[in-house]
């Protein structure tokens, strides 16, 4: 069964303290690995799509990487406004459009 | 501005009543989706549609129904048969389903049934 697992569940950082969020996946025939940001009470906001192992994408303080078993979201020198829940999702070979979501990592950045 | 709208933002219903959640998109996307989000769980797919007048069940379709009469609209009805309807409901759309397109989400509707 396809599965996506994120760790840690929650992460507290001081402003400027860099860290990484992990997304482990077992998705048959992975075609895309997605990262989203979700603020409380709002819909997820698309961040990145990674298509193949070794691929990296960056946006401001965020950098996403992909291996054959996991993806990392690296946050460099985070600011309080980076506080949110980060969701990882995999798209496999089912041709249904279905994304397999992890439970998310809730990040809190303190000033 | 292109995007997805969901209404209402908050919805309260009594047990035993059916309720319909609205989802509209002006992105000209063919595919639309409904997800349910519960605390501590990932998003779970309820229904999806790849074209007008066609839709398929997702992982948790029991107690829900949908229609797709227009490309822009994909309303979700939560029926009285849904045992635990209180949740945050998210609508999404993408250009299609056979390629790993990113899905764009609406702002969500929080449904509370008492």
mmCIF file of C-alpha atoms in Angstrom:
data_model
loop_
_atom_site.group_PDB
_atom_site.id
_atom_site.type_symbol
_atom_site.label_atom_id
_atom_site.label_comp_id
_atom_site.label_asym_id
_atom_site.label_seq_id
_atom_site.Cartn_x
_atom_site.Cartn_y
_atom_site.Cartn_z
ATOM 1 C CA UNK A 1 0.000 0.000 0.000
ATOM 2 C CA UNK A 2 1.269 3.460 -0.897
ATOM 3 C CA UNK A 3 2.301 5.460 2.137
ATOM 4 C CA UNK A 4 3.922 8.779 3.035
ATOM 5 C CA UNK A 5 5.321 9.420 6.527
ATOM 6 C CA UNK A 6 6.560 12.767 7.791
ATOM 7 C CA UNK A 7 8.828 13.474 10.731
ATOM 8 C CA UNK A 8 8.982 15.054 13.159
ATOM 9 C CA UNK A 9 5.317 15.740 13.897
ATOM 10 C CA UNK A 10 6.232 19.075 15.444
ATOM 11 C CA UNK A 11 9.377 21.182 15.384
ATOM 12 C CA UNK A 12 10.235 24.284 17.368
ATOM 13 C CA UNK A 13 13.102 26.460 16.193
ATOM 14 C CA UNK A 14 14.591 29.749 17.209
ATOM 15 C CA UNK A 15 14.701 32.398 14.524
ATOM 16 C CA UNK A 16 17.801 31.765 12.410
ATOM 17 C CA UNK A 17 18.187 28.132 13.510
ATOM 18 C CA UNK A 18 18.299 26.011 10.336
ATOM 19 C CA UNK A 19 16.806 22.522 10.221
ATOM 20 C CA UNK A 20 15.239 19.876 7.947
ATOM 21 C CA UNK A 21 11.869 18.179 7.702
ATOM 22 C CA UNK A 22 11.729 14.582 6.519
ATOM 23 C CA UNK A 23 9.243 12.862 4.205
ATOM 24 C CA UNK A 24 9.670 9.102 3.731
ATOM 25 C CA UNK A 25 7.607 7.472 1.017
ATOM 26 C CA UNK A 26 6.673 4.086 -0.363
ATOM 27 C CA UNK A 27 4.683 5.093 -3.436
ATOM 28 C CA UNK A 28 4.546 2.696 -6.352
ATOM 29 C CA UNK A 29 6.015 4.230 -9.494
ATOM 30 C CA UNK A 30 6.473 7.671 -7.981
ATOM 31 C CA UNK A 31 5.883 10.326 -10.636
ATOM 32 C CA UNK A 32 5.998 13.380 -8.431
ATOM 33 C CA UNK A 33 6.669 14.414 -4.832
ATOM 34 C CA UNK A 34 4.897 17.575 -3.701
ATOM 35 C CA UNK A 35 5.461 19.963 -0.813
ATOM 36 C CA UNK A 36 2.730 22.249 0.475
ATOM 37 C CA UNK A 37 2.530 24.835 3.235
ATOM 38 C CA UNK A 38 -0.679 25.101 5.260
ATOM 39 C CA UNK A 39 -1.521 27.914 7.653
ATOM 40 C CA UNK A 40 -4.124 27.268 10.384
ATOM 41 C CA UNK A 41 -7.670 27.220 9.042
ATOM 42 C CA UNK A 42 -6.560 27.651 5.419
ATOM 43 C CA UNK A 43 -6.069 25.468 2.371
ATOM 44 C CA UNK A 44 -2.620 24.101 1.483
ATOM 45 C CA UNK A 45 -0.411 26.357 -0.621
ATOM 46 C CA UNK A 46 1.752 24.682 -3.264
ATOM 47 C CA UNK A 47 5.518 25.004 -2.782
ATOM 48 C CA UNK A 48 7.441 22.472 -4.917
ATOM 49 C CA UNK A 49 7.198 19.453 -7.170
ATOM 50 C CA UNK A 50 10.155 17.048 -7.435
ATOM 51 C CA UNK A 51 10.087 14.466 -10.196
ATOM 52 C CA UNK A 52 13.259 12.381 -9.917
ATOM 53 C CA UNK A 53 15.920 11.392 -7.394
ATOM 54 C CA UNK A 54 18.669 13.970 -7.140
ATOM 55 C CA UNK A 55 16.414 16.869 -8.039
ATOM 56 C CA UNK A 56 16.496 20.008 -5.882
ATOM 57 C CA UNK A 57 14.317 23.117 -5.864
ATOM 58 C CA UNK A 58 14.635 26.333 -3.893
ATOM 59 C CA UNK A 59 12.370 29.183 -2.924
ATOM 60 C CA UNK A 60 13.599 31.866 -0.561
ATOM 61 C CA UNK A 61 14.636 30.081 2.669
ATOM 62 C CA UNK A 62 13.261 26.697 1.570
ATOM 63 C CA UNK A 63 15.038 23.981 -0.366
ATOM 64 C CA UNK A 64 13.484 20.634 -1.256
ATOM 65 C CA UNK A 65 15.482 17.552 -2.206
ATOM 66 C CA UNK A 66 14.510 14.045 -3.321
ATOM 67 C CA UNK A 67 16.114 10.604 -3.050
ATOM 68 C CA UNK A 68 14.672 7.225 -4.002
ATOM 69 C CA UNK A 69 13.198 6.765 -0.522
ATOM 70 C CA UNK A 70 12.670 10.206 0.993
ATOM 71 C CA UNK A 71 12.461 13.921 0.523
ATOM 72 C CA UNK A 72 13.777 16.685 2.720
ATOM 73 C CA UNK A 73 12.598 20.237 3.151
ATOM 74 C CA UNK A 74 15.545 22.279 4.381
ATOM 75 C CA UNK A 75 14.778 25.579 6.072
ATOM 76 C CA UNK A 76 17.698 27.978 6.255
ATOM 77 C CA UNK A 77 17.679 30.779 8.833
ATOM 78 C CA UNK A 78 13.920 30.572 9.392
ATOM 79 C CA UNK A 79 11.798 33.546 10.382
ATOM 80 C CA UNK A 80 8.609 33.562 12.494
ATOM 81 C CA UNK A 81 6.533 33.923 9.318
ATOM 82 C CA UNK A 82 7.760 30.466 8.244
ATOM 83 C CA UNK A 83 5.660 28.979 11.056
ATOM 84 C CA UNK A 84 3.085 26.671 9.465
ATOM 85 C CA UNK A 85 2.313 23.020 8.832
ATOM 86 C CA UNK A 86 4.294 21.556 5.942
ATOM 87 C CA UNK A 87 2.662 18.727 4.003
ATOM 88 C CA UNK A 88 4.353 16.217 1.746
ATOM 89 C CA UNK A 89 2.443 14.195 -0.870
ATOM 90 C CA UNK A 90 3.327 11.573 -3.452
ATOM 91 C CA UNK A 91 1.749 10.852 -6.811
ATOM 92 C CA UNK A 92 2.220 7.341 -8.128
ATOM 93 C CA UNK A 93 1.288 5.339 -11.173
ATOM 94 C CA UNK A 94 -2.417 4.936 -10.388
ATOM 95 C CA UNK A 95 -3.565 7.484 -13.001
ATOM 96 C CA UNK A 96 -6.299 8.632 -10.648
ATOM 97 C CA UNK A 97 -4.837 12.010 -9.758
ATOM 98 C CA UNK A 98 -4.771 10.850 -6.160
ATOM 99 C CA UNK A 99 -2.104 12.391 -3.955
ATOM 100 C CA UNK A 100 -0.940 10.340 -0.965
ATOM 101 C CA UNK A 101 -0.451 12.819 1.876
ATOM 102 C CA UNK A 102 1.658 12.543 4.992
ATOM 103 C CA UNK A 103 0.313 13.823 8.318
ATOM 104 C CA UNK A 104 2.404 16.964 8.153
ATOM 105 C CA UNK A 105 5.086 18.635 10.267
ATOM 106 C CA UNK A 106 4.016 21.650 12.297
ATOM 107 C CA UNK A 107 6.839 24.155 12.461
ATOM 108 C CA UNK A 108 6.986 26.943 15.031
ATOM 109 C CA UNK A 109 9.720 29.560 14.715
ATOM 110 C CA UNK A 110 10.192 31.756 17.761
ATOM 111 C CA UNK A 111 11.707 35.248 17.512
ATOM 112 C CA UNK B 1 -7.527 36.583 -10.208
ATOM 113 C CA UNK B 2 -7.592 32.883 -10.975
ATOM 114 C CA UNK B 3 -8.297 30.510 -8.154
ATOM 115 C CA UNK B 4 -10.628 28.226 -6.281
ATOM 116 C CA UNK B 5 -13.439 29.431 -4.066
ATOM 117 C CA UNK B 6 -15.278 27.426 -1.451
ATOM 118 C CA UNK B 7 -18.342 28.498 0.417
ATOM 119 C CA UNK B 8 -19.284 28.851 3.119
ATOM 120 C CA UNK B 9 -16.154 29.042 5.292
ATOM 121 C CA UNK B 10 -18.021 27.683 8.314
ATOM 122 C CA UNK B 11 -21.116 25.477 8.254
ATOM 123 C CA UNK B 12 -23.170 24.155 11.136
ATOM 124 C CA UNK B 13 -25.792 21.450 10.769
ATOM 125 C CA UNK B 14 -27.889 19.168 12.913
ATOM 126 C CA UNK B 15 -27.420 15.427 12.721
ATOM 127 C CA UNK B 16 -29.629 13.829 10.083
ATOM 128 C CA UNK B 17 -29.512 16.757 7.668
ATOM 129 C CA UNK B 18 -27.850 16.693 4.274
ATOM 130 C CA UNK B 19 -25.575 19.622 3.494
ATOM 131 C CA UNK B 20 -23.932 20.786 0.243
ATOM 132 C CA UNK B 21 -20.501 22.409 0.080
ATOM 133 C CA UNK B 22 -19.722 24.621 -2.874
ATOM 134 C CA UNK B 23 -16.505 24.599 -4.929
ATOM 135 C CA UNK B 24 -15.856 26.798 -7.966
ATOM 136 C CA UNK B 25 -12.666 27.269 -9.995
ATOM 137 C CA UNK B 26 -11.754 29.685 -12.780
ATOM 138 C CA UNK B 27 -8.402 28.108 -13.624
ATOM 139 C CA UNK B 28 -9.843 26.229 -16.621
ATOM 140 C CA UNK B 29 -8.722 22.967 -15.013
ATOM 141 C CA UNK B 30 -10.244 19.692 -16.137
ATOM 142 C CA UNK B 31 -9.748 17.782 -12.877
ATOM 143 C CA UNK B 32 -11.298 18.562 -9.513
ATOM 144 C CA UNK B 33 -11.037 16.828 -6.147
ATOM 145 C CA UNK B 34 -12.567 16.757 -2.686
ATOM 146 C CA UNK B 35 -10.444 15.953 0.352
ATOM 147 C CA UNK B 36 -11.264 15.658 4.006
ATOM 148 C CA UNK B 37 -8.788 16.744 6.695
ATOM 149 C CA UNK B 38 -9.007 15.608 10.328
ATOM 150 C CA UNK B 39 -6.591 16.561 13.135
ATOM 151 C CA UNK B 40 -3.474 14.399 13.128
ATOM 152 C CA UNK B 41 -4.324 12.773 9.801
ATOM 153 C CA UNK B 42 -3.261 13.467 6.272
ATOM 154 C CA UNK B 43 -5.705 14.648 3.657
ATOM 155 C CA UNK B 44 -7.951 11.846 2.447
ATOM 156 C CA UNK B 45 -9.548 11.759 -0.997
ATOM 157 C CA UNK B 46 -13.355 11.626 -1.086
ATOM 158 C CA UNK B 47 -14.190 11.997 -4.804
ATOM 159 C CA UNK B 48 -12.461 13.206 -7.929
ATOM 160 C CA UNK B 49 -13.571 14.186 -11.414
ATOM 161 C CA UNK B 50 -11.442 14.382 -14.534
ATOM 162 C CA UNK B 51 -14.079 15.790 -16.882
ATOM 163 C CA UNK B 52 -17.614 17.130 -16.877
ATOM 164 C CA UNK B 53 -20.302 14.543 -16.115
ATOM 165 C CA UNK B 54 -17.727 12.042 -14.870
ATOM 166 C CA UNK B 55 -16.541 11.407 -11.314
ATOM 167 C CA UNK B 56 -14.955 8.579 -9.351
ATOM 168 C CA UNK B 57 -14.921 7.500 -5.719
ATOM 169 C CA UNK B 58 -11.827 8.087 -3.666
ATOM 170 C CA UNK B 59 -10.792 6.310 -0.489
ATOM 171 C CA UNK B 60 -13.620 7.514 1.768
ATOM 172 C CA UNK B 61 -16.650 8.108 -0.485
ATOM 173 C CA UNK B 62 -19.259 6.464 1.760
ATOM 174 C CA UNK B 63 -21.858 8.999 2.919
ATOM 175 C CA UNK B 64 -20.865 11.585 0.299
ATOM 176 C CA UNK B 65 -22.124 12.439 -3.182
ATOM 177 C CA UNK B 66 -20.927 14.822 -5.905
ATOM 178 C CA UNK B 67 -21.956 16.173 -9.297
ATOM 179 C CA UNK B 68 -19.974 17.745 -12.145
ATOM 180 C CA UNK B 69 -22.421 19.482 -14.472
ATOM 181 C CA UNK B 70 -20.069 22.344 -15.309
ATOM 182 C CA UNK B 71 -16.300 22.421 -15.711
ATOM 183 C CA UNK B 72 -16.031 25.177 -13.119
ATOM 184 C CA UNK B 73 -18.136 23.599 -10.378
ATOM 185 C CA UNK B 74 -17.842 20.454 -8.239
ATOM 186 C CA UNK B 75 -20.260 20.552 -5.277
ATOM 187 C CA UNK B 76 -20.025 17.981 -2.478
ATOM 188 C CA UNK B 77 -23.072 16.776 -0.548
ATOM 189 C CA UNK B 78 -22.511 15.344 2.899
ATOM 190 C CA UNK B 79 -25.454 13.051 3.542
ATOM 191 C CA UNK B 80 -26.947 11.855 6.798
ATOM 192 C CA UNK B 81 -25.336 8.477 6.080
ATOM 193 C CA UNK B 82 -21.863 9.889 6.795
ATOM 194 C CA UNK B 83 -21.117 8.744 10.342
ATOM 195 C CA UNK B 84 -18.520 11.351 11.310
ATOM 196 C CA UNK B 85 -19.131 14.399 9.110
ATOM 197 C CA UNK B 86 -17.463 17.021 11.314
ATOM 198 C CA UNK B 87 -14.211 17.905 9.547
ATOM 199 C CA UNK B 88 -12.361 20.428 7.387
ATOM 200 C CA UNK B 89 -13.223 19.920 3.704
ATOM 201 C CA UNK B 90 -10.867 20.981 0.954
ATOM 202 C CA UNK B 91 -11.544 21.267 -2.762
ATOM 203 C CA UNK B 92 -8.693 21.188 -5.266
ATOM 204 C CA UNK B 93 -8.152 21.307 -9.007
ATOM 205 C CA UNK B 94 -5.424 20.450 -11.514
ATOM 206 C CA UNK B 95 -5.048 20.559 -15.315
ATOM 207 C CA UNK B 96 -5.530 16.779 -15.535
ATOM 208 C CA UNK B 97 -4.938 13.531 -13.685
ATOM 209 C CA UNK B 98 -2.650 11.433 -15.856
ATOM 210 C CA UNK B 99 0.406 13.581 -15.252
ATOM 211 C CA UNK B 100 1.891 14.614 -11.901
ATOM 212 C CA UNK B 101 0.397 18.099 -11.976
ATOM 213 C CA UNK B 102 0.332 20.080 -8.783
ATOM 214 C CA UNK B 103 -3.121 20.440 -7.269
ATOM 215 C CA UNK B 104 -4.313 23.876 -6.211
ATOM 216 C CA UNK B 105 -6.492 24.073 -3.139
ATOM 217 C CA UNK B 106 -9.356 26.280 -2.075
ATOM 218 C CA UNK B 107 -9.586 27.926 1.358
ATOM 219 C CA UNK B 108 -11.684 25.086 2.821
ATOM 220 C CA UNK B 109 -15.036 24.700 4.564
ATOM 221 C CA UNK B 110 -15.204 23.697 8.215
ATOM 222 C CA UNK B 111 -18.317 21.627 8.803
ATOM 223 C CA UNK B 112 -19.620 21.009 12.304
ATOM 224 C CA UNK B 113 -22.495 18.588 12.823
ATOM 225 C CA UNK B 114 -24.121 18.336 16.249
#
